[in-house]
CSV table of C-alpha atoms in Angstrom, one decimal:
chain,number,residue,atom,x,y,z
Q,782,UNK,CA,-3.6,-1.5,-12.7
Q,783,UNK,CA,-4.8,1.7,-11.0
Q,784,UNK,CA,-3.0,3.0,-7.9
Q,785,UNK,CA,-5.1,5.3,-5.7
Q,786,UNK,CA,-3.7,7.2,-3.3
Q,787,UNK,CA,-4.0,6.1,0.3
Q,788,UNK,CA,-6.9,8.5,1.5
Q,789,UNK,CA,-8.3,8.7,-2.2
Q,790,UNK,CA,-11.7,6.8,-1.4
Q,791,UNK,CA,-12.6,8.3,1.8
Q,792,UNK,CA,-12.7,11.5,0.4
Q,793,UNK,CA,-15.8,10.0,-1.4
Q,794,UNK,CA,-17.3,9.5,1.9
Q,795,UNK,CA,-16.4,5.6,1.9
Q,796,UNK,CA,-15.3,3.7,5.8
Q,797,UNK,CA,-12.2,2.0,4.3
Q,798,UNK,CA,-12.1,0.0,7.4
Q,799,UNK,CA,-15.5,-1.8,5.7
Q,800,UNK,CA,-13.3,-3.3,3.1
Q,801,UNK,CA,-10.0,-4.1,4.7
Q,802,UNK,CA,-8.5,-7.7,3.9
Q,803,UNK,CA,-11.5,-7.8,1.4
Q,804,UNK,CA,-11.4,-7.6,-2.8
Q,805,UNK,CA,-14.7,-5.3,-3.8
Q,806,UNK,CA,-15.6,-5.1,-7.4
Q,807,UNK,CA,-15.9,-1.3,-8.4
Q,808,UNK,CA,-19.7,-1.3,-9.5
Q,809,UNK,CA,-20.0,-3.2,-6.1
Q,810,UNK,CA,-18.4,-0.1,-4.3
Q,811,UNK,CA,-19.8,2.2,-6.6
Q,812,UNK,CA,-23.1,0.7,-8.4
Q,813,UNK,CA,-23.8,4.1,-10.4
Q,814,UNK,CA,-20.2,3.3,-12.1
Q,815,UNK,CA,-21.4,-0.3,-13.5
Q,816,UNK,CA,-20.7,0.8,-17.4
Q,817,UNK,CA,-16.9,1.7,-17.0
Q,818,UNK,CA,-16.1,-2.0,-17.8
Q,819,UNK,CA,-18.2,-1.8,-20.9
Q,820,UNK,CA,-16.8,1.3,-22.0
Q,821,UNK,CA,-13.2,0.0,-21.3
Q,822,UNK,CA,-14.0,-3.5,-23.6
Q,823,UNK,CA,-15.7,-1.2,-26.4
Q,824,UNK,CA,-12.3,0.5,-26.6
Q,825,UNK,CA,-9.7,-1.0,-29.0
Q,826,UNK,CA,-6.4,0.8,-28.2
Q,827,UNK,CA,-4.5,0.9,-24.7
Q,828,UNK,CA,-4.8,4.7,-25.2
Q,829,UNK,CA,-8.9,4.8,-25.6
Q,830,UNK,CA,-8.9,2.6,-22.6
Q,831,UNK,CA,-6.7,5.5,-20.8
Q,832,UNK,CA,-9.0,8.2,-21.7
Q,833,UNK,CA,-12.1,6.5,-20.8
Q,834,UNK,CA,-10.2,5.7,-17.5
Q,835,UNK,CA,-9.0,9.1,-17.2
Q,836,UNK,CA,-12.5,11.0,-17.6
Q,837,UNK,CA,-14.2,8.2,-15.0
Q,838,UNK,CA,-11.2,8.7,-12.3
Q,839,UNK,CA,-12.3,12.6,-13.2
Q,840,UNK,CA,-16.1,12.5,-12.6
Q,841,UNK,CA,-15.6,10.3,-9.4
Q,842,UNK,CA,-12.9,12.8,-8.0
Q,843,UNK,CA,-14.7,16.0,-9.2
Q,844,UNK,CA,-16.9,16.1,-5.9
Q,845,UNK,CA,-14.4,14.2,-3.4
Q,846,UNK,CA,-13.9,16.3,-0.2
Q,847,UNK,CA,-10.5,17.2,0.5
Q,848,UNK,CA,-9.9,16.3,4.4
Q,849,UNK,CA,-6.9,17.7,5.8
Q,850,UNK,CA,-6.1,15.7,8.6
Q,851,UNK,CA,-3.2,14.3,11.2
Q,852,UNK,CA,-3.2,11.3,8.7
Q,853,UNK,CA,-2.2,13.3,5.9
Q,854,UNK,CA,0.6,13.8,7.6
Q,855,UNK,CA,1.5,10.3,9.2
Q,856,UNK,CA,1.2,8.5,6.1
Q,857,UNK,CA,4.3,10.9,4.0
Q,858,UNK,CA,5.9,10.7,7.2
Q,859,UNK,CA,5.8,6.7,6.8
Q,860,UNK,CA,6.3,6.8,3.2
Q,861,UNK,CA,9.5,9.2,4.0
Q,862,UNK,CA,11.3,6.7,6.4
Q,863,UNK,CA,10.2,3.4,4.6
Q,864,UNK,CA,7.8,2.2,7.6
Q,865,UNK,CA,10.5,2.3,9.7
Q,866,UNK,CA,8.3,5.3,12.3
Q,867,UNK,CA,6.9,4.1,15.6
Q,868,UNK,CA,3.3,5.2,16.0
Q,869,UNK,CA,4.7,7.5,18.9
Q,870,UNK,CA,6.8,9.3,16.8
Q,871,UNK,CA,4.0,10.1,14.2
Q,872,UNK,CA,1.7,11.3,17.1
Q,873,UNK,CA,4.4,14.2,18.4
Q,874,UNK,CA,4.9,15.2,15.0
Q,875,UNK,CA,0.8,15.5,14.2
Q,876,UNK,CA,0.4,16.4,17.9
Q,877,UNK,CA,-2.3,14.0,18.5
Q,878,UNK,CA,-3.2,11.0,20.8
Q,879,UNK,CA,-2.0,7.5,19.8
Q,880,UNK,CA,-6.0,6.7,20.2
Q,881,UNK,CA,-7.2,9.9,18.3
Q,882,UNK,CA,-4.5,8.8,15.0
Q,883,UNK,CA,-5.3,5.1,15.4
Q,884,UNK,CA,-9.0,6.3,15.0
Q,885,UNK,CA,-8.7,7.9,12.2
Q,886,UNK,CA,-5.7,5.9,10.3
Q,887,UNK,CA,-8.4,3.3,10.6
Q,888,UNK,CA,-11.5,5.3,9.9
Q,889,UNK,CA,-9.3,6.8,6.1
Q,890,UNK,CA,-7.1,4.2,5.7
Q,891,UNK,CA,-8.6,1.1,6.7
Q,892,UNK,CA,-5.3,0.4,8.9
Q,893,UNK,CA,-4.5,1.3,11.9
Q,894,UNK,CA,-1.0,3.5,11.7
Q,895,UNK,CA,1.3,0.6,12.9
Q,896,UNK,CA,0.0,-2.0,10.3
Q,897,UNK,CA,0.3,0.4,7.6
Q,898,UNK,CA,3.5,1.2,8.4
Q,899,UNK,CA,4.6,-2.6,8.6
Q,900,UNK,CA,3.0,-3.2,4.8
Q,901,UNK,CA,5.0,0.1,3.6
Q,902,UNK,CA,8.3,-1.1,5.4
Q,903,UNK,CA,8.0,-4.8,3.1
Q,904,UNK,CA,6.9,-2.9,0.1
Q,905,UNK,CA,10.4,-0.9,0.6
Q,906,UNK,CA,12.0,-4.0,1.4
Q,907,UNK,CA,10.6,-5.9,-1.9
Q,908,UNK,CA,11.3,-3.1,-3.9
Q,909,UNK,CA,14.8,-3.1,-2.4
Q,910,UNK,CA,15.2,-6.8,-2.9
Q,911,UNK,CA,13.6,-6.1,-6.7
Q,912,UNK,CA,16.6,-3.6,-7.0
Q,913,UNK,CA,19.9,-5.2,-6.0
Q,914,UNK,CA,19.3,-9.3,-6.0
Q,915,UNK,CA,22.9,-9.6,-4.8
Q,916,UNK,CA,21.9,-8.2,-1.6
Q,917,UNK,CA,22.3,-10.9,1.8
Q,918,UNK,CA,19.5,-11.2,4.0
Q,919,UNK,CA,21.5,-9.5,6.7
Q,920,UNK,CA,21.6,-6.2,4.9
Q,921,UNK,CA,18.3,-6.3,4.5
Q,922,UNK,CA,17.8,-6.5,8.4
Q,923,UNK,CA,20.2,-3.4,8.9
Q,924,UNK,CA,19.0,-1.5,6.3
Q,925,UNK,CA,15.2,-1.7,6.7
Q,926,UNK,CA,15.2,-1.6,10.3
Q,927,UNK,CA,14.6,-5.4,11.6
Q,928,UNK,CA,15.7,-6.1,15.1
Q,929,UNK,CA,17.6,-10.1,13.8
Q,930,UNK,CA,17.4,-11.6,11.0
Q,931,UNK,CA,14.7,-13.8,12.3
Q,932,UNK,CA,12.1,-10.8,12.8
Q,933,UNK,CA,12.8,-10.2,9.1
Q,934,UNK,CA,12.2,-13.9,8.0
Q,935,UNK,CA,8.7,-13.7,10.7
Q,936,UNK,CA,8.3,-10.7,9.0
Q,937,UNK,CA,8.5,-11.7,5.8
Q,938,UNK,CA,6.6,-14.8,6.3
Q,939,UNK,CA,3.5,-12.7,7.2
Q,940,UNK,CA,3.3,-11.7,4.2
Q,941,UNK,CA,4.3,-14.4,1.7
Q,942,UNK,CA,3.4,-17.5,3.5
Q,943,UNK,CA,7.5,-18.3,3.2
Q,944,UNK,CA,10.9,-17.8,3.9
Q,945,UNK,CA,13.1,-15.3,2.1
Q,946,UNK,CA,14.6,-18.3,1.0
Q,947,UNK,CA,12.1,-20.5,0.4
Q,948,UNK,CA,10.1,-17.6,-1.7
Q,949,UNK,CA,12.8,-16.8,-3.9
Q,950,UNK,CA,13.9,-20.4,-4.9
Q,951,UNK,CA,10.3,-21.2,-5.5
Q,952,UNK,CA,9.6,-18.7,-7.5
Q,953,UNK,CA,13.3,-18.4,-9.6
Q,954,UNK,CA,10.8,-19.5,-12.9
Q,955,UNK,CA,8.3,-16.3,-11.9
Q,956,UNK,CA,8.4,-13.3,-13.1
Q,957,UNK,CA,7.6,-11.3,-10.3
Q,958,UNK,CA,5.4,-8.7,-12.4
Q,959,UNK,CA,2.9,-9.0,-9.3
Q,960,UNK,CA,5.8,-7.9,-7.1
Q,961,UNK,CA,7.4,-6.0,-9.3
Q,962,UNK,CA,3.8,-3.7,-9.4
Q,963,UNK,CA,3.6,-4.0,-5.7
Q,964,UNK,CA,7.2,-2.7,-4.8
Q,965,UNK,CA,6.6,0.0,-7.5
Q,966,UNK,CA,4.1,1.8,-5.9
């Protein structure tokens, strides 16, 4: 699994809001990068794989423009308190309309700041849960910010289709190496 930064592909230029909610194969996204899968298969050790990996993630970065923005700064301040930032907040601390942020969160993200925040907030919270499985639901609520334990369980439901409950009893079998990858980025 690769992990990108959040801005990473629109500094190659690409509307992220285009592909939000969506999977997109790389040579779809990229057509003039169709042979990294073939190079990757050719390759017989996890470290060849790397290194072909490596010097494709260089030549697709080597021209990426740099864009120093508001959301540069809204997103570490998001990852800083766990999601738990009102969109406001972020816009007095970039000094920027609510409109202007949302516009281009959206535009380099693919997000608007709010629901960005709200995915960061239950990737703190699974990585929390991940951490300390003795934990009760109700710490999870004071600790992460929910207003009741029901938001939380709304919350979570979003997400997972479930219950806090109802997800982990399901899935006691499971090995959680999707959500361990999730929570560990």
């Amino acid at each position: 699994m690769v992990a990108l930064q959040p801005m990473a592909l629109s500094g190659l230029g690409i509307a992220m809001a285009d592909f939000t909610d969506s999977v997109v194969k790389l040579d779809g996204l990229l057509p003039e990068y169709q042979f990294l899968a073939d190079q990757l298969a050719a390759e017989t050790t996890q470290l060849g794989q790397l290194a072909v990996l490596d010097a494709f993630l260089k030549r697709l970065f080597r021209n990426a423009i740099a864009r120093p923005s508001e959301v540069n700064g809204a997103i570490q301040r998001i990852f800083q308190t766990q999601g738990q930032v009102k969109v406001g907040q972020l816009c007095v601390q970039e000094r920027v309309s609510s409109r202007s942020l949302t516009r281009k969160f959206t535009d380099q993200i693919g997000l608007a700041p709010k629901q960005y925040a709200h995915l960061i907030r239950f990737r703190a919270v699974m990585h929390h849960l991940l951490r300390t499985p003795t934990v009760t639901w109700l710490d999870v609520v004071h600790r992460f910010g929910y207003y009741d334990q029901s938001h939380f369980i709304k919350d979570f439901q979003h997400f997972t289709g479930h219950s806090p409950t109802q997800y982990f009893s399901a899935n006691q079998d499971f090995d959680g190496c999707f959500i361990k990858a999730v929570a560990a980025f």
